[in-house]
């Protein structure tokens, strides 16, 4: 194990730096048609007609499609409820109504502007408050806007509430935010010359796209190939079919290659942003500060179509306790349909708002019980051997270790605090969280080539984290005793490698890594068998290292792996292994689960962040000075990659906390569909210092070489850490996100008023 | 569309003015015939006549220089940064005709030059490349910074790169890479 855990070279970086890496939009097949999408300007309307005559006259326009040209089939991740093109009614501003395929981008865009939509405005349920009213406008006719809830129960919550010395209630409203990947969504669909279609798409889950397209187009899966070239970020925003249905139907209608690319504005109006939400928490607490019972009711704005919000609701319910032991629980999360853009997964789905709500609630419990924020956490933390909310046994809980590390650092910062100048005030806060590592299925093959190099194939996608191109490669190289540069991973295509469930759930290295490890071990066995023959030794006495197989203790008795591969091809057959993985079912005990589509943290990870902030009370501006991120993620295989996930995740989490809001107006339209008014953090907005600490010594039992997931956790905690630091300054913290200067200034006014005599 | 008309009028005016003094020859251009000709990565290139497209589209579609990335189309993300006469511009905000008789350098070229090559190495070494879609723009902008300011401090780096959005790395590795590259470039300039 010299390779794993060391600084690992990332083989795809050079091509990304010099511009030669190819992303979806970089492919330009002959005869390419450009597709523009005509979208609804209204949030809720009946479609009286779509007049395409003038658009069709634009030179270069090849084909125009509306719902009338397509069979009435729906798509969706959990519930199939979304048409490819709006049929009869539109349910959100930005919903596709017509497609224009033209010889040039300019012609397609010009024609799109000439399509006349005759829309009859209908009432709309734009906010969750609108949607949950008794007489609310139903987003889907005949169906309640309040969707099937996910619920976890255990013990007698009501009895605890009645008897408890304290009952504390916290209500948090969180905002809608966009993934903000820099590569807009794009899809290219081409006839494959054999009666099927070949799709090139910016996707985190090519097999999900293939399955969805097969159902929508009524084609066998074997007639559809989906490949993901270099992918310019996703963060959950590219987990769904996205533009693939639009490109595919146009390709089938024209018989030509068709590319659909979202403009930034389209992407922000009609992507699948993180849901805004309302989180209500009530806890019964005893005099020592122990939480006896917790009730959580979470409303998640699902938007006009379900996407994966039913799944996210399950995660939100599971997150209702935070990393604390609560024996009596009633945790409910409800997706709410509204006439807004459908929301969906965004890195750590439901995480930031749930962590913010739970941690704010903990701070309020601390205040009620007269304890410090650190002490209230100490007294309630999950411990090894406890069960999580769904009844999952947690054999190795490291939350306490993470908390103590962060708490110590916070005290050091507080002690060396220099005077904050110009009326500014310093604050120190921390927040705890746990997160999941999904055990979703993965497959991989490892093939040895005659020159001693190895090729790994997998349907897993390299979203940019390095989990596939570095992590999976390193696991295989380590197992086969090869230098890292002799292992190449080919990934992200339904045709190249076996099934994978997608880059999500902090599971790429965990799932694909496990599958690749199994394949590599099969290959190692075949190499040992061949070497045993050539070296006249027992296979179990052979070691694989430095590109050779040698007899343990007899390094001179060795043979190059390349020679073994050639030998095996001639003697027994090519050296190739396959691996498959699916996390084992988690036994659940003691809880009642309803509507839960996701019920276990699988390999749980534990995290604590600490922040030093400076508040300018005049402007409401918060500056983050120093930031510490403590994570226990099992064994760290690729330290640089893991740290990259943490630093990038922290800054994304700070964007969520401090500046980003996807602003949906009263009419249901997005009012800041650009990167000026939607404020992603820039290089000038980040803390001077982000320190990352990985807690060692806790390998994940089912992870590849002890690894657990790290992709999502860093993003879910910063808002809670900053909120705690604000409370440190003000004695209170906002109940609504984000903490942009305007909202913070308004909150400061409120704090001042309550302090007036 | 209206902008292109303004440019055509502007060019017409320039031609008329130049005729007065220089016999119909535009300085540095010669007789302007509406043909979009410019130097790109050291080669003379010619695209359409009265080409109404943006520089980014001409680069990507005609010249197949797809290293220049389209992230927003409104000059806010910096992924399409190229050098125009040595100065960084967002190629999504520049019409191709604006480049007539000028020199365009894209990431494909910039990453091979001295400072650019060093920056490319340092970006890779610092782990500043994750999804990579912002990286070409970052490289071009950072190269421009290091060329003009051999000893940038963190504030200089923040100012120069504040128009280049990165959603993956959290920027710290980019800062580290630019600092390291600037040191190397400065070392090369000063004879030991």
Coordinates of N, CA and C in Angstrom, one line a residue, chain A residues 26 28 81 111 181 202 216 259 268 321 363 455 690:
Chain A
X26 N -18.0 20.2 -27.7 CA -16.8 20.3 -28.6 C -16.9 19.3 -29.8
X28 N -18.4 18.1 -33.2 CA -19.1 18.8 -34.3 C -19.2 17.8 -35.5
X81 N -43.7 11.8 -14.8 CA -44.8 12.8 -14.8 C -44.5 14.0 -15.8
X111 N -35.6 31.6 -35.5 CA -36.9 31.0 -35.7 C -37.6 30.8 -34.3
X181 N -22.7 24.7 -12.3 CA -21.7 24.2 -13.1 C -21.3 25.1 -14.2
X202 N -23.7 15.7 -21.6 CA -23.1 16.2 -20.3 C -24.0 15.6 -19.2
X216 N -38.9 6.3 -23.2 CA -39.6 7.5 -23.9 C -39.7 7.2 -25.4
X259 N -27.8 18.8 -32.0 CA -27.2 19.2 -30.7 C -28.1 20.2 -30.0
X268 N -30.5 28.3 -16.0 CA -30.9 28.8 -14.7 C -32.4 28.8 -14.5
X321 N -32.5 14.3 12.8 CA -31.9 14.2 14.1 C -30.5 14.9 14.1
X363 N -28.2 24.9 18.9 CA -27.8 26.1 19.6 C -28.9 26.7 20.5
X455 N -6.2 -1.8 -18.7 CA -7.3 -1.0 -19.0 C -8.5 -1.3 -18.1
X690 N -8.3 27.8 4.3 CA -9.2 26.7 4.5 C -8.3 25.5 4.9

